[in-house]
Backbone as a ProteinNet text record, in pm:
[ID]
protein_1_A
[PRIMARY]
MPIDWSKAPLAQLTNEIVEVFHRRARYRLVTLLPLSARLAAAHGEAHPHLFEVHDELQRIARDLVPHMKTEENYLFPYVASMESPGGIDTTVIVPLFGTVRHPLQSLQHQHSVDRHAFERIREATNDFAADAVHCDGVARLYMALKE
[TERTIARY]
-252.9	-316.6	-367	-431.1	-453.3	-591	-654.2	-733.2	-833.1	-983.6	-1062	-1123.4	-1129.7	-1183.5	-1280.2	-1315.1	-1502	-1595.4	-1489.9	-1586.8	-1523.1	-1463.3	-1440.1	-1471.2	-1542.9	-1601.5	-1585.2	-1681.6	-1603.9	-1535.6	-1571.5	-1494	-1304.7	-1289	-1105.2	-1106.9	-1213.8	-1153.2	-1152.9	-1229	-1141.5	-1048.5	-997.9	-904.2	-760.9	-805.3	-725.4	-686.8	-710.2	-698.5	-695.7	-689	-562.5	-514.8	-444	-355.6	-226.6	-313.4	-186.4	-195.4	-293.8	-307.2	-276.8	-308.2	-338.8	-211.9	-152.2	-36.5	95.5	45.8	188.6	188.2	57.3	9.3	98.2	43.4	151.6	273	350.5	454.5	572.5	472.1	543.5	568.4	423.9	436.6	506.3	549.1	617.9	790.3	806.5	938.9	924.7	843.1	808.6	820.8	775.5	750.9	893.9	992.9	1135.2	1155.3	1172.1	1254.6	1222.4	1135.8	1077.6	1133.6	1074.2	1153.4	1311.6	1331.5	1500.7	1540.2	1514.4	1521.9	1484.1	1391.1	1306.8	1453.4	1441.9	1568.6	1665.3	1778.5	1871.8	1865.3	1778.2	1797.7	1629.4	1588.4	1439.3	1442.5	1564.3	1585.8	1623.9	1772.1	1740.4	1643.6	1588.5	1425.8	1280.1	1230.3	1203.6	1017.8	1054.7	894.5	924.1	1064	1026.5	971.3	959.8	801.8	703.5	686.8	555.5	523.5	553.5	583.2	582.1	707.2	654.9	526	459.9	349.4	250.4	271.9	137.7	114.9	234.3	269.6	222.4	204.3	216.7	19.4	-12.3	-194.1	-245.1	-206.8	-206.6	-229.2	-79.1	-97.8	-211.4	-196.8	-332.5	-489.7	-513.2	-637.8	-609.3	-523.2	-563.5	-533.5	-450.4	-437.8	-617.3	-665.7	-793.8	-865.4	-912.1	-1005.8	-943.4	-856.4	-802	-861.2	-903.7	-965.4	-1027.4	-1067.3	-1251.6	-1320.8	-1255.3	-1351.6	-1243.8	-1107.8	-1096.3	-1257.1	-1232.3	-1318.1	-1490.2	-1529	-1719.1	-1743.3	-1617	-1694	-1643.8	-1559.6	-1512.4	-1587.8	-1623.1	-1677.3	-1851.1	-1810.7	-2005.9	-2045	-1882.5	-1903.2	-1917	-1803.1	-1789.3	-1926.1	-2002.4	-2163.3	-2262.5	-2198	-2291.7	-2320.6	-2255	-2211.7	-2247.7	-2255.3	-2283.7	-2390.6	-2404.6	-2509.2	-2608.9	-2507.8	-2649.1	-2701.1	-2644.8	-2719.1	-2637.4	-2650.3	-2562.2	-2608.2	-2436.1	-2481.1	-2440.3	-2594.6	-2635.7	-2634.2	-2524	-2477.3	-2389.2	-2325.2	-2195.8	-2316.5	-2252.7	-2320.6	-2488	-2571.3	-2736.1	-2675.5	-2631.3	-2708.3	-2602.1	-2464	-2354	-2423.8	-2487.3	-2515.9	-2664.8	-2733.9	-2840.7	-2866.4	-2752.1	-2749.6	-2645.8	-2560.2	-2439.8	-2333.5	-2445.9	-2498.9	-2327.6	-2389.9	-2292.4	-2134.6	-2111.7	-2017.9	-1924	-2025.6	-1947.1	-1876	-2014.2	-2007	-1860.4	-1894.9	-1789.8	-1585.6	-1555.2	-1487.4	-1449.4	-1550.4	-1513.8	-1457.6	-1455.7	-1440.4	-1386.6	-1317.9	-1180.4	-1038.1	-1153.6	-1006.6	-1024.3	-1127.6	-1080	-1031.9	-985.6	-853.7	-766.1	-708.4	-573.2	-553.3	-622.6	-580.9	-532.5	-586.2	-611.6	-391	-410.3	-292	-217.9	-200.7	-112.3	-21	-184.2	-125.2	-84	-87.3	-5.8	107.2	148.5	259.7	351.7	279.1	304.3	389.9	359.5	340.2	399.3	461.8	569.7	669.6	667.6	843.2	875.7	764.7	756	743.2	684.6	645.6	784.9	779.7	926.6	1089.2	1063.5	1223.3	1306.7	1387.7	1543.4	1621.7	1662.9	1770.1	1742.9	1656.6	1725.5	1703.8	1723.1	1778.5	1875.4	2045.4	2168.8	2163.4	2049.5	2079.4	2006.4	2101.2	2036.6	1948.4	1939.7	1805.5	1711.5	1659	1614.8	1540.3	1666.6	1610.2	1552.6	1600.6	1505.8	1382.7	1320.7	1165.8	1106.6	1145.5	1114.1	1064.9	1163.6	1146.4	1040.6	1078.5	939.9	825.9	741.4	663.6	591	670.3	646.6	553	643.4	594.6	443.7
16692.7	16677.6	16581.7	16559.7	16355.7	16398.2	16278.2	16184.3	16208	16222.6	16216.9	16104.7	15958.8	15807.6	15892.3	15918.7	15909.6	15990.1	16054.4	16131.2	16071.7	15978.2	15895.1	15852.8	15814.7	15696	15542.7	15505.4	15317.2	15314.5	15280.8	15181.5	15289.4	15411.9	15408.2	15405.8	15357.7	15338	15110.2	15064.7	14940.4	14992	15076.8	15042.8	15044.6	15138.7	15202	15037.7	14975.5	14813.7	14784.6	14746.4	14662.6	14641.6	14833.5	14807.6	14830	14872.9	14965.5	14858.8	14808.2	14704.4	14539.1	14540.1	14344.3	14404.6	14462.4	14449.8	14441.1	14521.1	14457.8	14349.4	14400.6	14254	14111.8	14089.7	13988.3	13995	14108.2	14110.2	14068.1	14109.5	14084.5	13932.1	13877.5	13759	13649.6	13728.2	13607.1	13632.9	13719	13870.7	13704.6	13703	13716.9	13516.8	13495.7	13294.5	13249.6	13267.4	13186.9	13257.6	13372.7	13419.6	13366.8	13354.7	13301.4	13189.1	13126.6	12972.8	12941.7	13034	12978.1	13011.6	13148.4	13150.6	13059.6	12999.2	12905.6	12778.3	12769.1	12632.7	12654.2	12680.9	12810.3	12874.1	12872.3	12919.5	12877.9	12822.1	12748.2	12642.9	12611.8	12516.4	12613.7	12746.7	12779.4	12820.4	12839.4	12983.6	12922.9	12874.3	12808	12880.9	12987.8	13077.9	13081.4	13121.8	13119.4	13033.3	12889.2	12803.3	12883.5	12907	12983	13066.8	13172.6	13308.7	13239.7	13124.3	13125.5	13026.3	12971	12836.5	12990.9	13065.6	13150.7	13243.6	13272.2	13382.7	13231.5	13116.2	13033.2	13039.7	13019.6	13023.5	13159.1	13265.2	13410.5	13398.7	13322.2	13312.7	13255.4	13144.1	13029.7	13080.4	13208.4	13214.9	13368.4	13427.9	13567.2	13590.4	13459.8	13507.6	13491.6	13365.4	13302.6	13454.8	13525.9	13606.6	13720.4	13748.3	13878.2	13821.8	13744.3	13680.9	13775.2	13694.7	13678.6	13879.5	13914.8	14057.8	14130.8	14096	14101.9	14083.3	13952.5	13910.7	13950.5	13923.4	13949.4	14007.7	14081.7	14220.8	14312.7	14385.8	14511.6	14527.9	14411.3	14527.6	14503	14456.2	14457.3	14608.4	14646.4	14714.1	14844.9	14875.9	14958.2	15026.9	14863.5	14839.3	14934.8	14989.1	15048.1	15234.5	15222	15406.6	15388.9	15267.3	15254.4	15399.6	15429.2	15489.3	15324.2	15208.2	15074	15041.1	15105.8	15049.6	14897.1	14834.6	14750.5	14646.5	14573.3	14455.9	14331	14291.3	14132.7	13985.9	14003.6	13893.2	13777.1	13882.4	13806.1	13746.2	13859.4	13820.4	13761.4	13791.1	13819	13590.5	13550.3	13436.1	13367.4	13421	13301.1	13317.8	13435.7	13418.8	13495.9	13579.8	13621.1	13750.5	13794.3	13939.8	13935.1	14050.1	14117.7	14127.9	14087.5	14056.8	13925.5	13801.5	13704.5	13698.3	13747.3	13847.3	13881.7	13974.2	14046.3	14031.8	13965.1	13878.4	13813.7	13753.6	13603.3	13698.9	13821.4	13878.4	13958.9	13954.2	14085.1	13953.8	13892.2	13758.7	13691.6	13699.8	13681	13773	13910.6	14043.9	14019	13983.8	13904.7	13911.3	13711.4	13609.3	13628.5	13708.5	13766	13831.1	13956.4	14023.6	13936.8	13858.1	13749.1	13697.3	13648.9	13606.6	13647.5	13778.7	13939.4	13938.9	13906.3	13964.4	13833.2	13692.9	13616.8	13631.7	13647.1	13648	13765.8	13881.9	14016.5	13990	13890.6	13792.8	13703.9	13580.6	13569.8	13623.6	13758.2	13826.8	13891.6	13927.9	13974.7	14132.4	14182.2	14277.2	14352.2	14235.9	14234.3	14326.2	14234.5	14268.3	14133.1	14171	14121.8	14099.3	14152.7	14168.4	14038.6	13967.7	13920.4	13765.5	13764	13637.2	13748.7	13664	13819.7	13800.9	13833.1	13760.7	13870.4	14008.4	14034.6	13964.1	13846.6	13838.5	13801.1	13779.1	13799.5	13971.5	14001.8	14177.1	14282.7	14217.3	14213.5	14151.6	14085.8	13944.4	14055.6	14075.5	14200.1	14317.5	14369.6	14512.4	14512.7	14399.6	14359.9	14376	14230.2	14208.1	14314.3	14450.6	14541.2	14635	14624.6	14741.5	14741.1
9608.7	9703.3	9714.3	9810	9880.8	9763.5	9731.8	9749.9	9810.3	9857.6	9955.9	9929.5	9974.4	9955.9	10032.7	10084.7	10138.6	10012.5	9919.5	9799.6	9648.4	9655.3	9530.8	9475	9335.9	9246.7	9338.3	9355.1	9391.2	9261.5	9151.1	9083.5	9037.9	9122.7	9166	9313.2	9378.4	9534.8	9457.6	9415.5	9460.8	9323.6	9277.3	9141.5	9291.4	9338.2	9430.5	9486.8	9563.6	9648.3	9609.6	9454.5	9389.2	9367	9323.1	9214	9377.7	9523.7	9573.6	9669.8	9738.4	9842.6	9801.6	9677.3	9679.6	9627	9565.7	9459.9	9627.9	9664.3	9793.9	9839.7	9905.8	9941.9	9877.6	9806.2	9690	9686	9652.8	9672.1	9762.3	9924.6	10049.7	10079.1	10034	10081.8	9972.7	9889.8	9798	9845.1	9911.9	9948.2	10065.8	10200.9	10309	10292.8	10232.8	10255.1	10196.9	10119.2	10073.3	10258.9	10250	10395	10521.6	10528.2	10702.7	10661.9	10564.6	10549.5	10567.1	10517.4	10547.2	10693.4	10786	10879.3	10958.9	10967.2	11046	11008.1	10891.8	10917.1	10983.2	10915	10966.6	11152.5	11262.1	11337.8	11432.7	11364.5	11430.6	11565.2	11520.9	11684.5	11801.3	11830.1	11902.3	11897.2	11804	11835.9	11724	11854.4	11713.2	11685.5	11782.2	11690.4	11561.2	11498.7	11348.1	11271.4	11326.2	11265.6	11249.7	11376.9	11432.2	11368.1	11292.6	11231.8	11083.6	10990.8	10872.6	10882.3	10950.9	10961.3	10955.1	11057.5	11052.2	10823.2	10829.8	10681.9	10553.4	10608.9	10526.9	10507.5	10630.1	10687.3	10575.5	10625.1	10488.9	10421.1	10342.3	10209.5	10106.5	10258.4	10181.9	10173	10238.1	10264.7	10193	10199.5	10196.9	9993.2	9953.4	9756	9724.4	9770.6	9674.1	9685.4	9865	9873.6	9832.2	9811.6	9727.4	9573.9	9524.7	9385.5	9354.7	9448.5	9531.3	9490.3	9547.7	9541.7	9463.9	9342.5	9255.3	9115.5	9131.2	9034.1	9075.6	9164.3	9217.3	9292	9375.3	9448.1	9389.3	9404.7	9309.1	9193.2	9057.5	8978.8	9033.6	9093.9	9118.3	9252.2	9317.9	9379.3	9267.7	9157	9056	8977.9	9002.7	8956.9	8941.7	9099.4	9152.2	9161.1	9050.9	8984.2	8890.4	8767.5	8655.8	8571.4	8505.5	8425.3	8359	8368.4	8315.6	8447.5	8587.2	8693.4	8743.7	8845.1	8886.6	8857.6	8812.5	8731.8	8852.6	8820.6	8933.4	8828.1	8795	8637.3	8752.2	8837.7	8901.7	9026.4	9156	9339.3	9297.5	9219.2	9267	9238.7	9113.9	9108.3	9172	9229.8	9307.5	9398.4	9520.6	9646.6	9652.4	9594.5	9584.9	9656.9	9702.2	9759	9772.3	9768.3	9798.6	10003.1	10067.4	10189.6	10238.3	10190.7	10224.1	10147.8	9985.6	9998.4	10110.9	10191.8	10204.9	10305.1	10468.6	10555.7	10554.6	10458.3	10462.1	10416	10347.2	10322.2	10433.4	10558.3	10652.1	10757.2	10749.3	10853.2	10832.5	10701.8	10621.4	10690.1	10666.5	10690.6	10852.4	10954.5	11129.7	11115.3	11079	11036.4	11005.6	10920.5	10907.5	10947	10969.4	11119.2	11288.5	11276.4	11378.7	11357.9	11213.2	11255.9	11214.7	11186.9	11187	11352.2	11443.9	11595.6	11634.3	11632.8	11624.9	11614.4	11443	11417.7	11528.1	11567.8	11643.8	11768.7	11816.5	11999.6	11980	11860.3	11829.1	11858.6	11746.7	11736	11844.7	11994	12076.6	11992.5	11957.1	11839.4	11787	11738.1	11595.8	11652.6	11755.3	11840	11843.3	11714.9	11573.1	11689.4	11804.2	11910.3	11951.5	11987.8	12038	11967.1	11833.3	11736.2	11664.5	11752.3	11675.1	11535.9	11396.1	11245.9	11185.4	11077.6	11019.1	10918.4	10892.5	10808.1	10859.1	11011.2	11119.2	11159.3	11106.1	11155	11071.8	10913.8	10785	10759.2	10871.2	10762.6	10896.6	11002.1	11159.8	11073.8	11030	10958.7	10879.7	10747	10653.4	10732.5	10799.9	10893.8	10935.8	11002.7	11035.2	10958.1	10889.1	10778.9	10779.3
[MASK]
+++++++++++++++++++++++++++++++++++++++++++++++++++++++++++++++++++++++++++++++++++++++++++++++++++++++++++++++++++++++++++++++++++++++++++++++++++

């Protein structure tokens, strides 16, 4: 039976985000960055959009990895403490930011920036249409990006 995330404890929700989504994002970046670099080097002269895809992936990696670490080290422990019997842990968020509002706004902005980067990749690849570049590697890259 699937979990109703709207009713799950916050600690379970934040753990799920880290263990499933953050782990998957890190794995994909580790595999996509070298693949996109190889494909841009091999086919970029004929298909310059491959350089754009690689550049966007690099930008996402530079922004997303520290973003995830901030969530994991500061925001998620704070959120999980909201349901703790000892009360909200104000030892990290409050001294650094005064309230949780600032880090939340900052992280929401970063999500928006990352979403726009993925939209640029979608546009550059013509909605992941690998048939324009006849190469199995490009097809693999586009399939992985589409996921």
